[in-house]
Short mmCIF file of C-alpha atoms in Angstrom, two decimals:
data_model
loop_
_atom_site.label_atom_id
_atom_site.label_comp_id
_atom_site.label_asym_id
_atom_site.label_seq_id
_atom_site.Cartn_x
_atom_site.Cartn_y
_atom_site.Cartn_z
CA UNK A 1 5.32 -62.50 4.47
CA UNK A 2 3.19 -62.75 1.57
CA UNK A 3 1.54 -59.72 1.84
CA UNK A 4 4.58 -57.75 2.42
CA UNK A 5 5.84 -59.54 -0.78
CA UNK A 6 3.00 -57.89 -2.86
CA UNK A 7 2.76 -54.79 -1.27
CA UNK A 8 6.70 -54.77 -2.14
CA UNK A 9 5.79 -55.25 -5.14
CA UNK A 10 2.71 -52.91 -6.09
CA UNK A 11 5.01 -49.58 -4.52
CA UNK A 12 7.73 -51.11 -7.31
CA UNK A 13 5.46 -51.29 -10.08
CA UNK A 14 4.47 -47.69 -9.28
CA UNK A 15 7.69 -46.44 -8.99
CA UNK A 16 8.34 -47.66 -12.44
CA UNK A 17 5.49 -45.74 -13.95
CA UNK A 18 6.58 -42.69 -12.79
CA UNK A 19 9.83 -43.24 -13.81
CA UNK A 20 8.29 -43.40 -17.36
CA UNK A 21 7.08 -40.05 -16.84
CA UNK A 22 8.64 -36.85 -17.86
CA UNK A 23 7.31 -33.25 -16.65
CA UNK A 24 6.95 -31.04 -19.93
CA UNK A 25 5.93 -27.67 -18.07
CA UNK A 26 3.45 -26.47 -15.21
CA UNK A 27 0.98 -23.52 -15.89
CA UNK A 28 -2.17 -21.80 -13.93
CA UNK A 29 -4.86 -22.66 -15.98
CA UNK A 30 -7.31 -22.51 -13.40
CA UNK A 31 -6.03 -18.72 -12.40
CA UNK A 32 -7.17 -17.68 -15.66
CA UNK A 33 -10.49 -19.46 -15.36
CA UNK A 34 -11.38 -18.49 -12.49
CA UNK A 35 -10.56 -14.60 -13.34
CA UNK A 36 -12.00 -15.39 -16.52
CA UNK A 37 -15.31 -16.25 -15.16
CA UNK A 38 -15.53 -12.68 -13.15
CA UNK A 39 -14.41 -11.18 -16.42
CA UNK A 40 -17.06 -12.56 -18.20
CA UNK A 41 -19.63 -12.24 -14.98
CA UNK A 42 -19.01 -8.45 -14.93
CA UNK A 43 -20.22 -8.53 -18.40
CA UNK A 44 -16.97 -6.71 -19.32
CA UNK A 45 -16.88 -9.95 -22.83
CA UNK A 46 -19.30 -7.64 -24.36
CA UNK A 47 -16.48 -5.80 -25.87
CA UNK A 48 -14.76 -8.61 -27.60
CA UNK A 49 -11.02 -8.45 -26.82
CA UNK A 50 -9.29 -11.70 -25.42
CA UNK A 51 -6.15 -9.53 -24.98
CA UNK A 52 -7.95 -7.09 -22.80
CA UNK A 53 -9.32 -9.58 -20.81
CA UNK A 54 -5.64 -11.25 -20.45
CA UNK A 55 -4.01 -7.62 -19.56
CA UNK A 56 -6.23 -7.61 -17.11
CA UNK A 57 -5.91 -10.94 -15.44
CA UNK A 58 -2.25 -10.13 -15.34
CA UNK A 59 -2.70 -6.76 -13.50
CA UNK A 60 -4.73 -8.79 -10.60
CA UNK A 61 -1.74 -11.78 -10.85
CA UNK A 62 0.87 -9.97 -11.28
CA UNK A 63 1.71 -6.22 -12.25
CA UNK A 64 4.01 -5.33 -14.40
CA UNK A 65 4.27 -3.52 -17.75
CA UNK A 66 2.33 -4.16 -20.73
CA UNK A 67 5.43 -5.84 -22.72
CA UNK A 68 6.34 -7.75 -19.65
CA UNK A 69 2.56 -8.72 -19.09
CA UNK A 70 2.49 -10.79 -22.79
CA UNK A 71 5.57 -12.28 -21.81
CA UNK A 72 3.85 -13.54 -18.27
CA UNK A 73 0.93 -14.62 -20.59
CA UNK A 74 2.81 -17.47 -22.80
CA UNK A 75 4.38 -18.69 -19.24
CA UNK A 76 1.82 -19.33 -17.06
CA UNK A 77 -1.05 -19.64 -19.24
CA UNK A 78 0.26 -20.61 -22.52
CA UNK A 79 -1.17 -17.97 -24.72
CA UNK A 80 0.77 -15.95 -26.94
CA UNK A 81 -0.05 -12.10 -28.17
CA UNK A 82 2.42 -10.15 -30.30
CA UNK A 83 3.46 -6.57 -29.72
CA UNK A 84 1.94 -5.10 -32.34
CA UNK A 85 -1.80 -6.36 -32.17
CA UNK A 86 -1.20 -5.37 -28.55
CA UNK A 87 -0.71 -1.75 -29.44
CA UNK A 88 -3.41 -1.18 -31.94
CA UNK A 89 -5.73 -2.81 -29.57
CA UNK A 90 -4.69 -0.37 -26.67
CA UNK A 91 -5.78 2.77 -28.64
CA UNK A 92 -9.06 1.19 -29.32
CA UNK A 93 -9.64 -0.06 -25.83
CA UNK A 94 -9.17 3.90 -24.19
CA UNK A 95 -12.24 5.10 -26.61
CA UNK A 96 -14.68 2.40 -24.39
CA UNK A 97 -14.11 3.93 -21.12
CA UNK A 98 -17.69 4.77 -20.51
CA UNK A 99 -18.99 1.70 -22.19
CA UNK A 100 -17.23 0.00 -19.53
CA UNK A 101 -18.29 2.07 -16.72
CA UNK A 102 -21.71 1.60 -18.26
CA UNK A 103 -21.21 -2.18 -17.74
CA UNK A 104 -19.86 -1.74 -14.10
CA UNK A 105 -23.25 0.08 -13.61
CA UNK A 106 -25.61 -2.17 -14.83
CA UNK A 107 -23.65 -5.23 -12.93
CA UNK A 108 -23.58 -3.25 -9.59
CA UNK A 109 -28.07 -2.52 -10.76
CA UNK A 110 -28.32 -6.34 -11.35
CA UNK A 111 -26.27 -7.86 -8.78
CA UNK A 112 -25.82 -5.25 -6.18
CA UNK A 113 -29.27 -3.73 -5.90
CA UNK A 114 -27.31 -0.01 -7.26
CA UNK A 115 -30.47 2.54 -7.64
CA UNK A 116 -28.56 5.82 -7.77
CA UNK A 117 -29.81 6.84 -4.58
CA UNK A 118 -26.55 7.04 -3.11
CA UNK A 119 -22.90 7.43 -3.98
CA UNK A 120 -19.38 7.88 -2.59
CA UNK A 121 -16.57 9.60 -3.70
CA UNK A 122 -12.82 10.73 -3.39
CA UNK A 123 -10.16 11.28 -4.87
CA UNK A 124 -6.40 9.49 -5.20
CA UNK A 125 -2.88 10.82 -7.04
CA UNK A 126 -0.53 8.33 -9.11
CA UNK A 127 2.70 9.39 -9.27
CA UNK A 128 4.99 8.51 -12.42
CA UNK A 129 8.51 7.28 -12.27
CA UNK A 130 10.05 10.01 -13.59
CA UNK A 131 10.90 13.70 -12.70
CA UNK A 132 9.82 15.18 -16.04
CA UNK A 133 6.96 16.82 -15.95
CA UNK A 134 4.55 17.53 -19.19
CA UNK A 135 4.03 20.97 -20.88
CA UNK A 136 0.46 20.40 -22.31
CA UNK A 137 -0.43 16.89 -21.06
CA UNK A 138 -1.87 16.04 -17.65
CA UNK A 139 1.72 14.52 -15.93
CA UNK A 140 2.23 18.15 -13.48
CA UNK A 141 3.82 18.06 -10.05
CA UNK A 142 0.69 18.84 -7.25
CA UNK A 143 -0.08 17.49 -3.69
CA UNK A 144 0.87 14.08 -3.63
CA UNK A 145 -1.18 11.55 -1.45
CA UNK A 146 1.76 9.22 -1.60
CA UNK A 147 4.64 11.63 -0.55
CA UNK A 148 5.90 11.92 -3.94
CA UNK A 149 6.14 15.93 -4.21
CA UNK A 150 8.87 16.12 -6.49
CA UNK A 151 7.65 13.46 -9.24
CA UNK A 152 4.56 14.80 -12.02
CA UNK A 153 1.22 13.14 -11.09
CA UNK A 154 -2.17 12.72 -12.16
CA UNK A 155 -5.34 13.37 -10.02
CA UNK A 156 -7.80 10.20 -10.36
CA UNK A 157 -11.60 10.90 -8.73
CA UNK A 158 -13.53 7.47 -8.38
CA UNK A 159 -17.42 6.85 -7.47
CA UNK A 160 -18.71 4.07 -5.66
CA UNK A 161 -21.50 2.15 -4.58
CA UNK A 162 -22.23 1.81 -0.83
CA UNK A 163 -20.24 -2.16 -1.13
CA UNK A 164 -17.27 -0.15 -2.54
CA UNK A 165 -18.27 -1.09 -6.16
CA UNK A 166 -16.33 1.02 -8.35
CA UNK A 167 -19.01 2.58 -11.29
CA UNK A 168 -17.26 5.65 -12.43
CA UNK A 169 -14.14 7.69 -12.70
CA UNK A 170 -12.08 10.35 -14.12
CA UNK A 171 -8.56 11.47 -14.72
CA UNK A 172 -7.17 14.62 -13.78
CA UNK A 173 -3.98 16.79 -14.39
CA UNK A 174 -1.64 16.50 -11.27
CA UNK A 175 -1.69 20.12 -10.62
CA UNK A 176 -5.62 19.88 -9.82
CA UNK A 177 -6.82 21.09 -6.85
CA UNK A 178 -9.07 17.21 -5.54
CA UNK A 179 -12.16 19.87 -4.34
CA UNK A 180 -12.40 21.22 -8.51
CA UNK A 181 -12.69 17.22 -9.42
CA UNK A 182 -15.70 17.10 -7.08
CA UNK A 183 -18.64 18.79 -9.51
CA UNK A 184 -17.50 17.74 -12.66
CA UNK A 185 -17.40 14.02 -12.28
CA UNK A 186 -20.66 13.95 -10.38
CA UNK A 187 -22.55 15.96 -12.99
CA UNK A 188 -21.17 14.45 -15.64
CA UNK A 189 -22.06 10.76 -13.75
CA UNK A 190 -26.05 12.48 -12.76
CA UNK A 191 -26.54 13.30 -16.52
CA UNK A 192 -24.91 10.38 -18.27
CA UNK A 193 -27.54 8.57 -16.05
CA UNK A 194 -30.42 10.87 -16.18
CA UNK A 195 -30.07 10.45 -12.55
CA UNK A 196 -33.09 12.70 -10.83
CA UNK A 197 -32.48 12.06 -6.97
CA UNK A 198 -28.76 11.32 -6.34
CA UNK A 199 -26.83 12.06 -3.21
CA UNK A 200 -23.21 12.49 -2.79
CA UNK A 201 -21.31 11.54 0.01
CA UNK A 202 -17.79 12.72 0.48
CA UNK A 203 -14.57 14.11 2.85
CA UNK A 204 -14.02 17.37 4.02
CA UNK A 205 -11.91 17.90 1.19
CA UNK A 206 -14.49 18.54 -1.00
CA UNK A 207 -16.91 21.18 0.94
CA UNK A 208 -16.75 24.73 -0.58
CA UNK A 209 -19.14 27.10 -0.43
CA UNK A 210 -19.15 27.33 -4.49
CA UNK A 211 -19.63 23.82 -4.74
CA UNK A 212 -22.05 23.58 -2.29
CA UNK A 213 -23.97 25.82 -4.61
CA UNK A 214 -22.98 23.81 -7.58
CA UNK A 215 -24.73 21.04 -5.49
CA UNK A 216 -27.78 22.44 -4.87
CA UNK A 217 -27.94 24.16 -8.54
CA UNK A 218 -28.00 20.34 -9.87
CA UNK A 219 -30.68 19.09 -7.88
CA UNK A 220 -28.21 17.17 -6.25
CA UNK A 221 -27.82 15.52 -1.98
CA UNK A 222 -24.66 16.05 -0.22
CA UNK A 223 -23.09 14.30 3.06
CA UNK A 224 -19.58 15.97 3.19
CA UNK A 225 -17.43 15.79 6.00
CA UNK A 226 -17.01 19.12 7.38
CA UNK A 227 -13.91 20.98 8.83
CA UNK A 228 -14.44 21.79 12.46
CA UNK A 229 -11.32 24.31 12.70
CA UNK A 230 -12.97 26.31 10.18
CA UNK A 231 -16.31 27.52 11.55
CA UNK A 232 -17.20 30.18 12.67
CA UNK A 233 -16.40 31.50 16.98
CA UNK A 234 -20.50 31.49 17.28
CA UNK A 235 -20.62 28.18 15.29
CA UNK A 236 -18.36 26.66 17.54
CA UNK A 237 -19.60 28.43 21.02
CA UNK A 238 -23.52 26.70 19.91
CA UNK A 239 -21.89 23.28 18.98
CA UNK A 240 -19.90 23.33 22.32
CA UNK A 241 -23.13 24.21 24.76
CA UNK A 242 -24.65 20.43 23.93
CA UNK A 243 -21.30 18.44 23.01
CA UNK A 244 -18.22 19.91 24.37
CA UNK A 245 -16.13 17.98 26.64
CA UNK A 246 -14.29 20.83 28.40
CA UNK A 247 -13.78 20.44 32.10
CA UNK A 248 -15.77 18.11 32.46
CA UNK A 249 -14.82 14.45 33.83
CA UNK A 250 -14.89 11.24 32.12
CA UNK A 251 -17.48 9.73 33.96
CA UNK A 252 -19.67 12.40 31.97
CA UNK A 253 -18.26 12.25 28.61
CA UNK A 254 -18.95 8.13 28.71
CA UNK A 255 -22.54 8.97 28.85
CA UNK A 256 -22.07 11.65 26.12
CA UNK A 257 -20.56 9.35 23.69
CA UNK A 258 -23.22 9.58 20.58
CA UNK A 259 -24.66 12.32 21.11
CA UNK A 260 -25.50 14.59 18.42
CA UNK A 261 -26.96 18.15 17.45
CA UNK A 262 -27.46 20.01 14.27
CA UNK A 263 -27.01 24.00 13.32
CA UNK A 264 -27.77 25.80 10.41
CA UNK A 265 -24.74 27.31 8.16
CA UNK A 266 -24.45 28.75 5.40
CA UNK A 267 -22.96 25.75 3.47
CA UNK A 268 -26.10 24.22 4.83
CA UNK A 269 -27.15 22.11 8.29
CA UNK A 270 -24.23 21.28 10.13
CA UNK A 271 -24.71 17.58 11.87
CA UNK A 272 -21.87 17.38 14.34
CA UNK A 273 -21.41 14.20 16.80
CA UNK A 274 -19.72 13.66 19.78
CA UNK A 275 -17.40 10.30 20.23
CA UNK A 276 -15.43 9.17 23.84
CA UNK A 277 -13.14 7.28 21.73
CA UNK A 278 -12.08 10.52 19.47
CA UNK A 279 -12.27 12.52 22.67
CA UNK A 280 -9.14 10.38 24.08
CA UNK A 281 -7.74 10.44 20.45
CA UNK A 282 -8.06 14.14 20.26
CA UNK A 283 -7.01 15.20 23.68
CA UNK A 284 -3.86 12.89 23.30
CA UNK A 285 -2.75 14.74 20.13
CA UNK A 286 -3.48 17.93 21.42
CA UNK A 287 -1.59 17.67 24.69
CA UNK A 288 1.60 16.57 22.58
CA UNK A 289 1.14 19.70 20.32
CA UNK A 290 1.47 22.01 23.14
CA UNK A 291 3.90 20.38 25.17
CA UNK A 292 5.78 20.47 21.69
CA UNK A 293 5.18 23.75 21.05
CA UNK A 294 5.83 25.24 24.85
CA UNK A 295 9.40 23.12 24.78
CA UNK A 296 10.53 25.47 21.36
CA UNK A 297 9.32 28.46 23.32
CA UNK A 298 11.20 27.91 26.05
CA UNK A 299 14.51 27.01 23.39
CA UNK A 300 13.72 30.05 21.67
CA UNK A 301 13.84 27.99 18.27
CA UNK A 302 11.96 29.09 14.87
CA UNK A 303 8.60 27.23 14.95
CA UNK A 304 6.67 28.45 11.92
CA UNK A 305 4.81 25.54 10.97
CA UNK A 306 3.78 24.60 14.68
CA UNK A 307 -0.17 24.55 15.75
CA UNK A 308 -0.65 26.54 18.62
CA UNK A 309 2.32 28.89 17.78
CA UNK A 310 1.73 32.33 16.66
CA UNK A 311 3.47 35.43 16.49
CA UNK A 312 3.19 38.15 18.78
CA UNK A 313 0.98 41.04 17.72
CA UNK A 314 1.77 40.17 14.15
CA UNK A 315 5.42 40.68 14.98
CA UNK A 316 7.95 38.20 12.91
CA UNK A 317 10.30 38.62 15.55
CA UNK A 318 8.65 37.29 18.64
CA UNK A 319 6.31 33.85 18.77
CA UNK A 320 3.81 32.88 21.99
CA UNK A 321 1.42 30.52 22.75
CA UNK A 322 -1.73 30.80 20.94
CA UNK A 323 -4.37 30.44 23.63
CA UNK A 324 -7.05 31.35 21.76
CA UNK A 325 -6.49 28.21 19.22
CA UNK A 326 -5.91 26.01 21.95
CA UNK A 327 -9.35 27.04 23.89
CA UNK A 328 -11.29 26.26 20.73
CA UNK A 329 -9.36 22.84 20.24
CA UNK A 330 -10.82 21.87 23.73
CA UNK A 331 -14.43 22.68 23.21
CA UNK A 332 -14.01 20.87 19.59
CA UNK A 333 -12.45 17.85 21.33
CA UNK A 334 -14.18 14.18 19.88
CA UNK A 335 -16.58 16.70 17.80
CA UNK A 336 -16.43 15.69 14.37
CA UNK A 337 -18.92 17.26 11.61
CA UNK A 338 -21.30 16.58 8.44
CA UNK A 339 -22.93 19.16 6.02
CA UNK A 340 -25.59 17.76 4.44
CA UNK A 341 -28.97 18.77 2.67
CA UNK A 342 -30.57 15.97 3.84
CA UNK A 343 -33.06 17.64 6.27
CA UNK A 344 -35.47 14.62 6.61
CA UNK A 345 -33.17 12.16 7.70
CA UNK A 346 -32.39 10.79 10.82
CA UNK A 347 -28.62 12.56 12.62
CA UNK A 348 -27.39 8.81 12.72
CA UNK A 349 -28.25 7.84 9.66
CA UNK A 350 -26.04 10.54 7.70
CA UNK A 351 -23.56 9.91 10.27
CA UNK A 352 -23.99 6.43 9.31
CA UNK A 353 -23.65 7.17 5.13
CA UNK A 354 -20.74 9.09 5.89
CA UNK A 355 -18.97 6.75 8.00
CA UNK A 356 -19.01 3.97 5.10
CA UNK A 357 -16.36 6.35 3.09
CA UNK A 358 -13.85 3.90 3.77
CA UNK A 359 -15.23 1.58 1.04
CA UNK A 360 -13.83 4.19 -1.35
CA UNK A 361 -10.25 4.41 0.72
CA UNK A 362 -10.68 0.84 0.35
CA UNK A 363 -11.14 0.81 -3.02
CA UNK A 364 -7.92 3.13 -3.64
CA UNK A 365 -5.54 0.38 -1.33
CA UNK A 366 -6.61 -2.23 -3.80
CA UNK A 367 -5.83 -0.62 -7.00
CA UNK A 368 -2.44 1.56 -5.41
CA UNK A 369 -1.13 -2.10 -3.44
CA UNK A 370 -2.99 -5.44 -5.40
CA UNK A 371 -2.91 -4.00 -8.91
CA UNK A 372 0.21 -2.08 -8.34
CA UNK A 373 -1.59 1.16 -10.19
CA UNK A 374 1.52 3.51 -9.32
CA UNK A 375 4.09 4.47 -10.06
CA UNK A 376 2.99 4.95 -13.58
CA UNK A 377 5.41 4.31 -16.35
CA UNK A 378 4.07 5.73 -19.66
CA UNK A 379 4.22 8.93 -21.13
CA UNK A 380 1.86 9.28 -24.32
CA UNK A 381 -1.50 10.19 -22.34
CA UNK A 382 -3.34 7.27 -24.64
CA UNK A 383 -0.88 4.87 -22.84
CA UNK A 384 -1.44 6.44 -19.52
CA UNK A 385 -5.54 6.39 -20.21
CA UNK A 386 -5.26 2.40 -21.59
CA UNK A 387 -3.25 1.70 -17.95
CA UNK A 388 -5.74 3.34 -15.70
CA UNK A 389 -8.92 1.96 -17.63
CA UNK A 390 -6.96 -1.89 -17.05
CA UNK A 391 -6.93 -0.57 -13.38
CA UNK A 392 -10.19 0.13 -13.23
CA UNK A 393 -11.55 -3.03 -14.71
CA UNK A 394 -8.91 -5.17 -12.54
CA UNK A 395 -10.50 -3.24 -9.51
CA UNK A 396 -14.05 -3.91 -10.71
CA UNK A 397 -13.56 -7.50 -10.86
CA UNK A 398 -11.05 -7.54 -7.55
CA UNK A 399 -14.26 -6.10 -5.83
CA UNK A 400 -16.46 -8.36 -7.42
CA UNK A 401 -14.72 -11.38 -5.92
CA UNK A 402 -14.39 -10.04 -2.51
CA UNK A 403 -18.20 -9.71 -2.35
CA UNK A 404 -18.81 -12.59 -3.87
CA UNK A 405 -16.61 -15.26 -2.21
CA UNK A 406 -15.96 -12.89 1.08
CA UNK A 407 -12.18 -13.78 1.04
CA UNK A 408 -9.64 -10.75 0.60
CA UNK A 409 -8.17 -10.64 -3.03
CA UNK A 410 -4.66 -11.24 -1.33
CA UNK A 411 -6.61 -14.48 -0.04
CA UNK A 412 -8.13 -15.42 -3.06
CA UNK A 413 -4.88 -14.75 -5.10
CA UNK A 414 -3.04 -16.81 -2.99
CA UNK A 415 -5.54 -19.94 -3.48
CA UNK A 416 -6.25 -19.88 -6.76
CA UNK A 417 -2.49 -19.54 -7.52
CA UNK A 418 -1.71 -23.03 -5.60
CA UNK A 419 -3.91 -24.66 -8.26
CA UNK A 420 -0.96 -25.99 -10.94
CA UNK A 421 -1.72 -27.83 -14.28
CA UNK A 422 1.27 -30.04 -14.58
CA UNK A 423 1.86 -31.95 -18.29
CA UNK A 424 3.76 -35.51 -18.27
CA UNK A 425 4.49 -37.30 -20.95
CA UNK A 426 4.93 -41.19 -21.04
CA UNK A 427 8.62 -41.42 -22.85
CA UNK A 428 7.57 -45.19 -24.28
CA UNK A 429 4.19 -44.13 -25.71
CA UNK A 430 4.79 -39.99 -26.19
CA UNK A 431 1.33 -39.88 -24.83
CA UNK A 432 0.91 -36.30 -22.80
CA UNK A 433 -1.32 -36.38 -19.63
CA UNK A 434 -2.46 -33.07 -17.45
CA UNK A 435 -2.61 -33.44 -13.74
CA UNK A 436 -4.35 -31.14 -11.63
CA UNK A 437 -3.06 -30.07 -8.30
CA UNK A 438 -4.85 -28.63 -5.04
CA UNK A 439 -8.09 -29.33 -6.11
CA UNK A 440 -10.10 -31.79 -3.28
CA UNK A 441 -11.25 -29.19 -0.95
CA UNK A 442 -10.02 -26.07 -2.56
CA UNK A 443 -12.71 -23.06 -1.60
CA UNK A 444 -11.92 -21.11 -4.90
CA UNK A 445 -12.47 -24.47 -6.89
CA UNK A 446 -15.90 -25.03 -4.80
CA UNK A 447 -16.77 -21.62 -5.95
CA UNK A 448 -16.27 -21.94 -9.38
CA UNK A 449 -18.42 -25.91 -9.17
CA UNK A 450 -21.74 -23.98 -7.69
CA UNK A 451 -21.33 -21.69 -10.77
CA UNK A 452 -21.07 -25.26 -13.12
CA UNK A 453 -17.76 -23.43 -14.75
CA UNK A 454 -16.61 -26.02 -17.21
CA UNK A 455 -12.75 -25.74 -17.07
CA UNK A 456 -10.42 -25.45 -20.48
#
């Protein structure tokens, strides 16, 4: 009875302490100390703007526009910036693109083992939210990767390391054709370097014969995927005698699955590879097209745009099957294709290279989805260069933390974000006190302990 007396009477005494207590505000100091630290890891405090930093942090947290992103600021980590210092800051920031791109290089040299050897690239399109498009500037209507046909774009190319670093990238007018981005940006990356043995790998989008030559003119590697459909009938009758799956059974093309041979083209040696999987893939697509394309025969309807439907002896007036495209789709069947320079190396190892393009595509989902890079709102191109630059550092520092911690930034996000700093005050005394929350066995706050982080 005792003992339930004083227990009774320790939960009362408690209760009346935090009855004392008044919550001022909450805030997420340790979100901007943790994304501080990669800020500051990446090197990227070299150019001294807090305010950068900040805009930053906020594109990773939460994307929004600039004005918005100050207001965000003062809420959740109790820092204030005013409009105006945030403006003149902005039109310095764009004239350090390639100081920070020189930074992302020497982090990915230091911590990443980067030697130039080998890069990837492609190319992405941000659409703006308007319909307007510019007369001199670089907001023009083009192929849009994100469906957006009718909206002005610009035309972003991005290299990256073989982790999906980003190092480098450029901006483009919407109306560029993605394969004309290709030679510029990787010059211009091989001599801001003095890069002497650099090779390229990239998609299918990029192979031309003139910038194949561009290629080898500047001393330069290439893996670039190649386009199958587009080589030539004696190209595709010598890739087909070694790889081709045509009437033959499964059974065989199991034991085919890998296989490889090389031929020489004029756009240089042509590594193609054979692949069961894409076989089933392939065949499965195909069979749909022609069924497709035999049912709008038979309904007599208009089928223009359809694969394996052609019009009869160049006659607009009467379409057929095309059985000559659909005999070359079967011997190109799970056959996909790599030019490449490289005539030392190994078939599976530029197979290999090439198949590690998804780093880049990875890349892309990060800044389009986690940083929210499109639509784009701005309309003065310094604005529009200031927002993709934040991009690209947010990106640089969202990859960064992925290869560091090997959580997802959604993951990581989502952890550090639990962490709340909540402020009491004691209404007898007017003493303040700061509790953290979410801390005991907290991965992100782990992390930042190995890295003896002192918090703010």
């Amino acid at each position: 009875a005792l003992f339930g007396r004083e227990k009774q009477q320790t939960i009362t005494e408690v209760e009346q302490i935090v009855n004392r207590l008044e919550v001022i505000k909450t805030n997420h100091a340790f979100t901007h100390t943790f994304l501080s630290f990669f800020y500051t890891h990446l090197g990227f405090t070299s150019f001294e703007s807090n305010l950068l930093r900040d805009l930053v942090i906020m594109r990773i947290v939460e994307p929004c526009s600039k004005l918005r992103s100050l207001e965000l600021i003062k809420e959740y980590f109790s820092i204030s910036y005013g409009r105006t210092n945030m403006h003149k800051k902005l039109s310095e920031i764009i004239k350090q693109k390639e100081t920070f791109e020189k930074i992302a290089v020497l982090y990915a040299k230091k911590h990443l083992g980067f030697d130039f050897s080998i890069v990837f690239y492609d190319v992405t399109t941000l659409y703006f939210e308007s319909f307007k498009e510019d007369k001199e500037e670089f907001r023009k209507p083009g192929f849009s990767k994100d469906n957006k046909a009718n909206q002005p774009q610009i035309v972003i190319g991005l290299i990256v390391t073989r982790e999906g670093f980003p190092v480098s990238y450029d901006v483009f007018a919407g109306n560029t054709f993605e394969g004309k981005t290709f030679i510029p940006t990787i010059t211009k990356f091989k001599n801001t370097y003095g890069i002497k043995n650099l090779t390229i790998v990239a998609d299918a989008a990029m192979i031309s014969y003139p910038n194949i030559q561009s290629l080898i003119t500047n001393n330069l590697s290439y893996i670039v995927g190649g386009r199958m459909a587009s080589l030539k009938q004696e190209e595709i009758e010598e890739i087909g005698q070694k790889l081709s799956a045509k009437e033959e059974s499964l059974k065989k093309l199991k034991k085919k699955d890998g296989l490889s041979e090389r031929i020489e083209t004029e756009r240089g040696t042509l590594i193609c590879d054979f692949s069961f999987k894409r076989y089933l893939k392939d065949k499965r697509e195909m069979d749909k097209q022609i069924t497709k394309a035999k049912r709008l025969l038979e309904e007599n309807e208009g089928a223009k745009r359809i694969k394996f439907i052609k019009n009869k002896d160049d006659e607009k007036t009467e379409q057929v099957l095309n059985t000559d495209l659909i005999e070359k789709t079967k011997i190109l069947l799970g056959i996909k294709g790599y030019y490449t320079n490289l005539v030392d190396e190994t078939d599976k190892t530029i197979i290999d290279h090439y198949h590690n393009l998804w780093k880049v595509e990875k890349a892309f989902r990060i800044a389009k989805s986690d940083l929210e890079a499109r639509p784009v709102f701005h309309h003065k191109k310094e604005n529009i260069e200031a927002h993709i630059l934040i991009v690209f550092l947010g990106l640089c520092i969202s990859k960064s933390i992925e290869l560091l911690t090997r959580y997802s930034i959604q993951k990581v996000k989502h952890i550090i974000w639990s962490v709340l700093d909540v402020k009491f005050r004691d209404t007898p005394t007017g003493k303040i006190f700061i509790k953290r929350t979410n801390t005991t066995e907290n991965p992100m706050v782990k992390f930042l302990e190995k890295f003896s982080v002192v918090d703010k």
